[in-house]
XYZ file of C-alpha atoms in Angstrom:
579
model
C -0.133 -0.045 0.098
C 1.360 3.392 -0.786
C 1.026 5.159 2.078
C 2.800 6.747 4.968
C 1.915 5.542 8.992
C 3.188 7.783 11.328
C 2.928 8.645 15.314
C 2.771 12.213 15.905
C 2.689 14.237 19.788
C 1.818 17.714 20.783
C 4.848 18.817 23.034
C 3.728 21.343 25.505
C 7.275 23.264 24.318
C 7.341 23.055 20.551
C 3.676 22.070 19.526
C 2.885 18.855 17.311
C 5.712 17.070 16.443
C 6.191 14.078 14.197
C 8.171 11.208 16.173
C 8.309 8.357 14.172
C 6.987 7.557 10.562
C 7.077 4.193 8.066
C 7.006 4.811 4.567
C 7.142 2.357 1.462
C 9.984 2.420 -1.103
C 9.375 0.566 -4.422
C 12.337 1.954 -7.151
C 15.835 2.054 -6.494
C 17.685 4.774 -5.575
C 19.406 6.529 -8.766
C 23.815 5.434 -8.855
C 24.539 9.053 -8.134
C 22.760 8.491 -4.521
C 25.929 6.338 -3.669
C 28.358 8.591 -4.250
C 30.886 9.662 -2.124
C 30.421 6.490 -0.118
C 33.986 6.013 1.766
C 35.340 2.224 2.089
C 35.118 2.257 5.651
C 31.323 2.522 5.292
C 30.658 -1.438 3.870
C 27.857 -1.903 6.448
C 26.053 1.214 5.259
C 26.797 -0.077 1.426
C 25.204 -3.312 2.181
C 21.507 -1.569 3.473
C 21.846 1.007 0.463
C 21.275 -2.384 -2.252
C 17.860 -2.370 -3.269
C 17.681 1.512 -3.103
C 17.241 1.914 0.664
C 19.639 5.416 1.310
C 20.810 4.809 5.059
C 24.366 5.485 4.205
C 23.231 8.982 3.500
C 21.095 9.235 6.856
C 23.268 8.413 8.721
C 26.037 10.964 7.047
C 22.861 13.892 7.648
C 22.660 12.741 11.286
C 26.687 12.195 12.180
C 27.859 14.173 14.827
C 30.808 15.109 12.422
C 28.687 16.358 9.459
C 25.661 17.950 11.637
C 26.804 21.395 11.176
C 26.852 21.203 7.614
C 24.013 18.827 6.788
C 21.463 20.377 9.332
C 20.050 23.099 7.068
C 19.497 21.008 4.369
C 17.586 18.798 6.463
C 13.760 18.825 5.925
C 13.308 18.226 9.858
C 13.271 20.310 12.415
C 16.742 21.908 13.794
C 18.127 20.204 16.938
C 18.009 23.107 19.275
C 14.058 22.866 18.702
C 13.965 19.523 20.253
C 13.325 18.210 23.116
C 13.006 14.700 24.520
C 9.659 14.591 24.146
C 10.173 15.481 20.473
C 12.562 12.787 19.492
C 12.295 9.144 19.095
C 15.447 8.199 17.495
C 18.953 9.499 18.923
C 21.238 11.313 16.295
C 23.145 9.546 14.148
C 20.789 6.239 14.195
C 20.347 5.090 10.868
C 16.539 3.810 11.124
C 15.513 0.779 10.693
C 13.981 -1.362 7.496
C 12.146 -4.253 6.765
C 13.014 -6.394 3.002
C 9.510 -8.075 1.767
C 11.190 -10.833 -0.745
C 7.869 -11.328 -2.377
C 7.208 -8.088 -3.590
C 10.836 -6.515 -3.501
C 9.705 -3.650 -1.190
C 11.320 -1.979 1.849
C 9.326 -0.602 5.027
C 11.502 2.269 6.170
C 11.062 3.691 9.458
C 12.754 6.907 10.735
C 11.601 10.238 12.076
C 11.080 12.211 9.545
C 10.565 11.519 5.585
C 14.142 12.580 3.728
C 11.818 13.886 1.023
C 11.161 17.387 1.665
C 7.492 17.097 -0.251
C 6.679 14.031 1.769
C 7.739 15.713 5.088
C 5.608 18.641 4.049
C 2.762 16.628 3.904
C 3.382 14.246 7.025
C 4.082 17.502 8.983
C 0.487 19.294 7.435
C -0.723 16.112 8.782
C 0.876 15.782 11.891
C -0.359 19.390 12.803
C -4.372 19.408 11.531
C -4.140 15.890 13.562
C -3.304 17.143 17.048
C -5.313 20.508 16.866
C -8.471 21.472 14.491
C -9.200 17.784 13.052
C -10.082 16.030 15.975
C -13.408 14.080 17.803
C -15.334 14.734 20.396
C -13.261 13.934 23.707
C -10.573 14.625 21.593
C -9.513 10.927 21.289
C -10.863 8.504 18.762
C -10.381 8.307 14.817
C -11.015 11.085 12.365
C -10.979 11.423 8.550
C -9.578 14.474 6.796
C -7.858 15.260 3.411
C -7.704 16.832 0.108
C -6.371 15.999 -2.997
C -3.343 17.954 -2.796
C -2.140 16.922 0.548
C -3.609 13.535 0.383
C -6.183 11.862 2.682
C -5.505 10.962 6.173
C -6.621 8.244 8.821
C -6.088 9.903 12.241
C -6.582 8.609 15.901
C -5.647 10.950 18.678
C -5.206 9.003 22.260
C -3.717 9.978 25.553
C -0.377 8.414 27.398
C -0.234 9.068 30.890
C 2.654 10.956 32.164
C 3.328 11.487 36.053
C 4.782 14.924 35.357
C 2.806 15.977 32.667
C -0.164 18.647 32.947
C -3.047 17.132 33.578
C -1.170 13.862 34.160
C -1.001 12.806 30.665
C 0.043 13.535 27.092
C -1.458 13.515 23.681
C -0.563 11.462 20.929
C -1.995 10.280 17.535
C -1.132 7.584 14.828
C -1.874 8.986 11.269
C -1.868 7.108 7.992
C -1.264 9.186 4.818
C -2.288 7.955 1.066
C -3.520 9.574 -1.749
C -6.314 7.475 -2.889
C -9.337 8.618 -0.856
C -11.667 5.589 -2.208
C -9.073 3.108 -0.570
C -8.487 4.666 2.749
C -12.003 4.745 3.347
C -12.341 0.971 2.485
C -9.764 0.295 4.826
C -11.343 2.170 7.686
C -12.781 -0.778 9.715
C -9.402 -2.656 9.214
C -6.959 0.295 10.207
C -9.496 1.175 13.218
C -9.084 -2.090 14.800
C -5.071 -2.646 14.198
C -4.333 0.809 15.482
C -6.493 0.571 18.353
C -4.580 -2.225 19.431
C -1.469 -0.579 19.091
C -2.550 2.122 21.088
C -4.175 -0.028 24.059
C -0.227 -2.008 24.292
C 1.177 2.012 24.494
C -1.430 3.058 27.292
C -0.949 -0.310 28.944
C 2.705 -0.073 29.095
C 2.594 3.390 30.329
C -0.384 3.170 33.185
C 2.167 0.453 34.561
C 4.873 3.099 34.781
C 2.429 6.133 35.874
C 0.711 3.509 38.745
C 4.342 2.992 39.769
C 5.993 6.454 39.717
C 2.790 7.276 41.540
C 3.267 4.975 44.320
C 7.062 5.978 44.777
C 5.972 9.695 44.579
C 2.697 10.941 44.239
C 2.488 13.901 42.245
C -0.973 15.308 43.032
C -0.261 16.042 46.559
C 3.275 17.647 45.989
C 1.702 20.237 43.168
C -1.510 20.906 45.692
C 1.101 21.989 48.214
C 2.783 24.195 45.421
C -0.772 25.336 43.769
C -0.106 29.044 44.284
C 3.519 28.845 42.248
C 3.416 29.099 38.360
C 3.495 25.144 37.395
C 6.323 25.598 34.055
C 8.631 27.230 36.950
C 8.052 23.999 39.061
C 8.929 21.263 36.177
C 12.051 19.731 36.676
C 14.520 18.871 33.649
C 12.648 15.564 33.338
C 9.393 17.121 32.472
C 9.733 16.329 28.733
C 10.104 12.901 28.620
C 10.360 10.542 25.855
C 7.856 7.937 25.187
C 10.109 5.556 25.766
C 10.585 6.590 29.313
C 6.820 6.853 29.443
C 6.557 3.123 28.686
C 9.876 1.921 30.224
C 10.327 -0.185 26.568
C 13.990 0.239 25.111
C 13.052 -1.666 22.273
C 9.679 0.393 21.592
C 10.402 1.945 18.153
C 11.640 -0.956 16.841
C 8.678 -2.714 17.784
C 6.228 0.224 16.477
C 8.336 0.111 12.921
C 7.101 -3.851 12.987
C 3.804 -3.012 13.975
C 3.641 -0.162 11.118
C 5.488 -2.276 8.142
C 3.097 -5.100 8.828
C -0.099 -2.245 8.887
C 1.122 -1.379 5.605
C 1.546 -4.542 4.138
C -1.458 -6.209 5.879
C -3.689 -3.139 4.758
C -2.135 -3.171 0.990
C -3.008 -7.189 0.849
C -6.127 -7.427 1.982
C -8.031 -5.008 -0.960
C -7.187 -6.534 -4.202
C -8.415 -5.122 -7.719
C -10.859 -7.123 -10.216
C -11.722 -7.016 -13.464
C -15.556 -7.184 -13.727
C -16.001 -7.676 -17.424
C -19.238 -6.934 -19.329
C -21.183 -9.000 -21.598
C -18.860 -11.575 -23.182
C -17.855 -10.938 -26.349
C -18.558 -12.163 -29.805
C -15.151 -14.720 -29.662
C -16.117 -15.667 -25.979
C -20.300 -16.887 -27.059
C -18.361 -18.751 -30.199
C -15.982 -20.435 -28.582
C -18.695 -21.544 -25.690
C -21.161 -22.915 -28.779
C -18.301 -24.528 -30.280
C -17.379 -26.410 -27.011
C -21.094 -27.127 -26.472
C -20.918 -28.979 -29.970
C -18.012 -30.864 -29.050
C -19.342 -31.926 -25.626
C -22.423 -33.200 -27.382
C -20.569 -35.072 -30.263
C -18.506 -36.700 -27.739
C -21.913 -38.010 -25.738
C -23.038 -39.341 -29.326
C -19.662 -41.101 -29.953
C -19.842 -42.687 -26.405
C -23.502 -43.502 -26.748
C -22.548 -45.225 -30.283
C -19.961 -47.040 -28.467
C -21.974 -48.572 -25.570
C -24.192 -49.963 -28.176
C -21.858 -51.593 -30.295
C -20.297 -53.166 -27.172
C -23.865 -54.481 -26.137
C -24.297 -56.041 -29.996
C -20.540 -57.800 -29.424
C -21.602 -58.930 -26.254
C -24.766 -60.604 -28.021
C -22.617 -62.187 -30.828
C -21.483 -66.029 -30.655
C -18.282 -67.095 -29.194
C -15.016 -66.318 -31.356
C -17.014 -63.837 -33.577
C -15.350 -60.953 -32.134
C -12.145 -62.128 -32.594
C -12.878 -62.378 -36.646
C -14.103 -58.801 -36.308
C -10.766 -57.753 -34.981
C -8.604 -59.889 -37.219
C -10.424 -57.921 -40.313
C -9.100 -54.765 -38.853
C -6.202 -53.326 -40.788
C -3.069 -52.794 -38.485
C -2.327 -49.013 -39.100
C -5.949 -48.353 -38.298
C -5.239 -48.231 -34.751
C -5.555 -45.531 -33.260
C -2.848 -46.324 -30.881
C -0.291 -47.046 -33.571
C 1.339 -43.520 -33.743
C 1.618 -42.792 -30.525
C 5.425 -44.498 -30.878
C 6.240 -41.574 -33.493
C 4.526 -39.119 -31.513
C 6.740 -35.995 -30.790
C 6.417 -32.287 -28.666
C 4.812 -30.059 -30.672
C 7.733 -27.532 -32.219
C 7.887 -23.608 -31.176
C 5.844 -21.849 -33.707
C 8.066 -20.599 -36.885
C 6.145 -17.331 -37.100
C 5.820 -15.946 -33.782
C 3.676 -12.404 -34.667
C 1.998 -10.468 -37.403
C 5.097 -8.136 -37.341
C 7.507 -11.146 -37.635
C 5.991 -12.524 -40.516
C 5.467 -8.924 -41.948
C 9.216 -8.971 -41.651
C 9.641 -12.168 -43.638
C 6.986 -11.704 -46.323
C 8.086 -8.042 -47.058
C 5.506 -5.347 -46.473
C 3.594 -5.302 -49.843
C 2.803 -9.551 -49.852
C 1.949 -8.831 -46.442
C -0.594 -6.042 -46.876
C -1.509 -8.260 -50.159
C -2.494 -11.102 -47.923
C -3.606 -9.017 -44.777
C -6.439 -7.734 -47.276
C -7.542 -11.245 -48.406
C -7.699 -12.367 -45.148
C -10.056 -9.362 -43.419
C -12.162 -9.822 -46.793
C -12.750 -13.555 -46.072
C -11.288 -14.657 -49.442
C -9.804 -18.219 -49.176
C -5.999 -18.253 -47.980
C -3.968 -21.045 -49.598
C -0.611 -22.248 -48.283
C 1.638 -24.605 -50.576
C 4.261 -26.122 -48.478
C 6.095 -29.477 -47.698
C 6.587 -27.958 -43.668
C 3.329 -28.759 -41.668
C 4.480 -27.099 -38.726
C 5.302 -23.745 -41.155
C 2.028 -23.942 -42.578
C -0.071 -24.281 -39.138
C 1.930 -21.643 -37.518
C 1.201 -19.023 -40.106
C -2.317 -19.668 -39.592
C -2.430 -19.395 -36.167
C -0.464 -15.931 -36.608
C -2.761 -14.844 -39.083
C -6.520 -15.932 -37.286
C -5.711 -13.359 -35.085
C -6.943 -10.853 -37.351
C -10.393 -12.264 -37.525
C -13.182 -12.919 -35.047
C -13.241 -16.454 -33.778
C -16.459 -17.395 -35.945
C -15.052 -16.459 -39.005
C -12.305 -18.573 -39.136
C -12.750 -22.365 -40.720
C -9.443 -23.948 -40.980
C -8.016 -27.506 -42.763
C -4.255 -27.211 -41.948
C -2.856 -29.553 -44.519
C -4.338 -31.331 -47.109
C -3.728 -33.691 -50.017
C -6.311 -32.405 -52.131
C -7.965 -29.245 -52.713
C -11.058 -28.116 -50.750
C -13.805 -25.578 -51.667
C -13.834 -22.192 -50.079
C -17.051 -22.503 -48.455
C -15.609 -25.502 -46.560
C -12.543 -23.459 -45.083
C -11.078 -19.695 -45.769
C -7.382 -21.181 -44.429
C -6.186 -24.272 -46.189
C -2.550 -25.795 -46.329
C -1.512 -27.885 -49.302
C 1.494 -29.985 -50.122
C 3.055 -28.667 -53.155
C 2.165 -31.605 -55.377
C -1.458 -30.894 -55.044
C -2.948 -29.136 -58.187
C -5.121 -25.732 -57.444
C -8.224 -25.411 -60.116
C -7.607 -22.859 -63.046
C -10.772 -21.001 -61.804
C -9.005 -20.333 -58.029
C -5.180 -19.552 -59.552
C -7.277 -16.759 -61.263
C -9.910 -15.974 -59.016
C -9.876 -12.835 -57.094
C -11.629 -14.409 -54.242
C -7.943 -16.389 -53.551
C -4.567 -15.709 -52.313
C -1.883 -18.340 -52.668
C 1.624 -18.409 -50.748
C 3.979 -20.738 -51.819
C 7.044 -22.163 -50.215
C 10.037 -22.945 -52.087
C 13.594 -23.862 -50.976
C 15.359 -21.181 -51.611
C 18.780 -21.178 -53.844
C 21.816 -19.921 -52.121
C 21.849 -16.402 -53.771
C 18.384 -15.672 -52.731
C 18.173 -16.717 -49.082
C 16.261 -14.906 -47.103
C 18.504 -12.594 -44.861
C 18.622 -13.935 -41.228
C 17.992 -11.489 -38.839
C 18.561 -13.730 -35.485
C 18.939 -17.275 -34.498
C 15.222 -17.466 -33.658
C 14.557 -16.954 -37.753
C 17.130 -19.473 -39.054
C 14.437 -22.207 -40.024
C 12.787 -19.372 -42.787
C 15.761 -18.444 -44.069
C 15.801 -21.961 -46.315
C 12.646 -20.893 -47.498
C 11.319 -18.456 -50.151
C 7.847 -17.005 -50.072
C 5.901 -16.098 -53.374
C 2.367 -14.241 -52.785
C -0.037 -14.466 -56.008
C -3.450 -13.631 -56.509
C -6.124 -12.875 -59.418
C -6.887 -9.703 -57.766
C -3.692 -8.218 -56.312
C -3.943 -5.484 -54.200
C -2.564 -2.101 -55.448
C 0.152 -0.424 -53.423
C -2.039 2.851 -53.365
C -5.346 1.380 -52.724
C -7.323 2.394 -49.324
C -8.269 -1.028 -47.828
C -10.200 -1.159 -45.021
C -9.754 0.806 -41.940
C -9.212 -1.699 -39.815
C -6.041 -2.974 -42.161
C -4.532 0.552 -42.059
C -4.449 0.833 -38.505
C -3.286 -2.867 -38.045
C -0.159 -1.937 -40.420
C 0.096 1.425 -38.462
C 0.535 -0.191 -34.992
C 2.878 -3.056 -36.543
C 5.245 -0.400 -37.869
C 5.332 1.770 -34.755
C 8.480 -0.380 -33.028
C 7.503 1.419 -29.607
C 5.231 -1.021 -29.360
C 5.996 -4.264 -27.889
C 4.371 -7.862 -29.363
C 1.722 -7.830 -26.530
C 0.462 -4.694 -26.850
C 0.213 -4.952 -30.532
C -1.909 -7.954 -29.721
C -4.365 -6.132 -27.645
C -4.449 -3.132 -30.015
C -6.133 -6.306 -31.758
C -8.670 -7.459 -29.622
C -9.849 -4.020 -29.043
C -9.840 -3.324 -33.018
C -11.752 -6.538 -33.598
C -14.204 -5.558 -30.860
C -15.007 -2.280 -32.231
C -15.764 -3.408 -35.547
C -17.757 -6.401 -33.796
C -19.685 -3.831 -32.302
C -20.309 -2.448 -35.759
C -21.251 -5.564 -37.304
C -23.932 -6.213 -34.842
C -25.631 -2.489 -34.875
C -25.451 -3.307 -39.045
C -26.989 -6.836 -38.074
C -29.701 -5.612 -36.281
C -30.591 -2.765 -38.679
C -30.693 -4.826 -41.959
C -31.439 -8.339 -41.107
C -33.662 -7.736 -37.992
C -35.634 -4.604 -38.759
C -35.202 -4.905 -42.181
C -34.509 -0.976 -43.180
C -34.466 -0.132 -46.737
C -30.851 0.535 -48.798
C -30.925 4.355 -48.397
C -31.145 4.250 -44.445
C -28.169 1.610 -44.700
C -26.174 3.663 -46.537
C -26.831 6.381 -43.910
C -25.794 4.087 -41.068
C -22.741 3.126 -42.974
C -21.392 6.452 -43.231
C -22.209 7.092 -39.316
C -20.229 4.043 -38.578
C -17.375 5.286 -40.617
C -17.634 2.282 -42.868
C -19.115 3.469 -46.312
C -16.270 2.541 -48.042
C -16.301 -0.465 -50.669
C -13.972 -2.644 -48.886
C -15.327 -1.809 -45.017
C -18.654 -2.983 -46.497
C -17.247 -6.036 -47.416
C -15.433 -6.974 -44.329
C -18.526 -6.060 -42.325
C -21.132 -8.832 -44.835
C -18.162 -11.176 -43.938
C -17.752 -10.613 -40.488
C -21.811 -10.851 -39.788
C -20.784 -14.734 -40.332
C -18.836 -14.577 -37.554
C -21.450 -13.940 -34.870
C -22.879 -15.944 -32.975
C -25.962 -18.236 -32.718
C -26.568 -16.900 -29.114
C -26.881 -13.755 -30.179
C -28.799 -13.891 -33.501
C -31.403 -15.808 -31.754
C -31.360 -13.043 -28.896
C -32.469 -10.303 -31.332
C -35.208 -12.507 -33.312
C -36.611 -13.581 -29.835
C -36.923 -9.749 -29.096
C -38.290 -8.952 -32.458
C -40.802 -11.973 -32.121
C -41.949 -10.715 -28.346
C -44.980 -8.731 -28.198
C -43.495 -5.690 -26.374
C -40.964 -5.241 -28.608
C -43.335 -4.637 -31.780
C -45.831 -2.727 -29.497
C -42.691 -0.419 -29.048
C -41.568 -0.147 -32.643
C -45.209 0.906 -33.594
């Protein structure tokens, strides 16, 4: 949790003061922060590892350099501090805890080193012990603003036999910039902070009762009632919290408590991604999974019937049936030659664009988006399958129909991605068709080897790719809008492959929403052609390529969505609303 927890005290001489604070450090320090470390500071340098500025804090509080660094320190000067205002001794490096799971450091000291943080903590301290108090001056309260942060403050009293009213005023504050997070953490912080306060008050009460038993202060003060109180206080009137609780390890215990409080409060609340309605890709995948389950159930039922029939056969008939089965038809016969799947040849769309070249890739991508048949001819089955895995990311799941590798040509209505071996003859009408694109993979000659950019591209260096089509896409053709945006993302080297993948997801979802609007407008509402043209212009898809793309992507809509629209149209309430 990005917050600061601090213990504050209202000093009778100096007013509100910060005694002890714990903050969270995430990022390491710049290398320049370690300049000037002497070789004799081995232990300090070890503490600096991971971004903790332990050595610079020691130098700032060391007696030898105190005179030169005191003016630059954001904290109050030593002359303005008494025993009650001071927690750690001069030169104390503070406390640090390392969280190995998250690589976070929890650092405790009297004041934050950063001037801006010091100002925020200082202002919160003053407000918590002056104006922002609850009735009775003891208890929790919430205050703050966007500029100086939001504060959860819990004020309390500590017994002191030498203090005015026999008690001193303290507060524990939690400061962070996230108002909602802090408010949601109110019950947790209240319980845990109250536990810390009870422990401090319990220790101080034992010390107070022991001092009162040995030397009662109330009777002594009654005898000197007419003497000004301030002049009667001895040198021990301003007492430290360690003296009031008689606990020399108080600050180490507070560091442990504050560090745990920050870690636990940050771990108890987690952000969850609340998704809306499932996307079309999700619906299509669910429908395909349901179809597979139904198919598997039907196979199980048919196998059960065959087993019943086999049980009714005369003895020895089953052996004759099995003897007629060819040895190669067994599904277990190929397990001996099973090999683990090779890593993908094409790693991403950007990688494929680099291999094929920008013009060939644009032609191929145009045909993919338009729903034309994409044919790859190669001896390498893994290469073809890898290419299809990459290209299908440009389409909705419902628009993808793949035959990874076939020994004969398959018509376009059966698949839009088809892998063929090199010896398969493609019909002449397909070769000259404007609705198909063919990628032929040949063994490259030595002089035309593909330039190898890295070791991972070594398998592609032995191939030469030829992309042909009956309707080649001109370089100056505008093309569909989504294709231009995809190419812009692929050419932007500042975007990583993961970011480009997320761009593709967003683009597909954007255009699928347009497809839904067009489907309802044309198929469900049956609007005239003039209104459809107006709608396309509003959607920014009035160009010819965009219209073709929307019509093809309409085939990828899920059955669930289509049936939902049809059912709402047929319902009487919907017809009344339309009338």
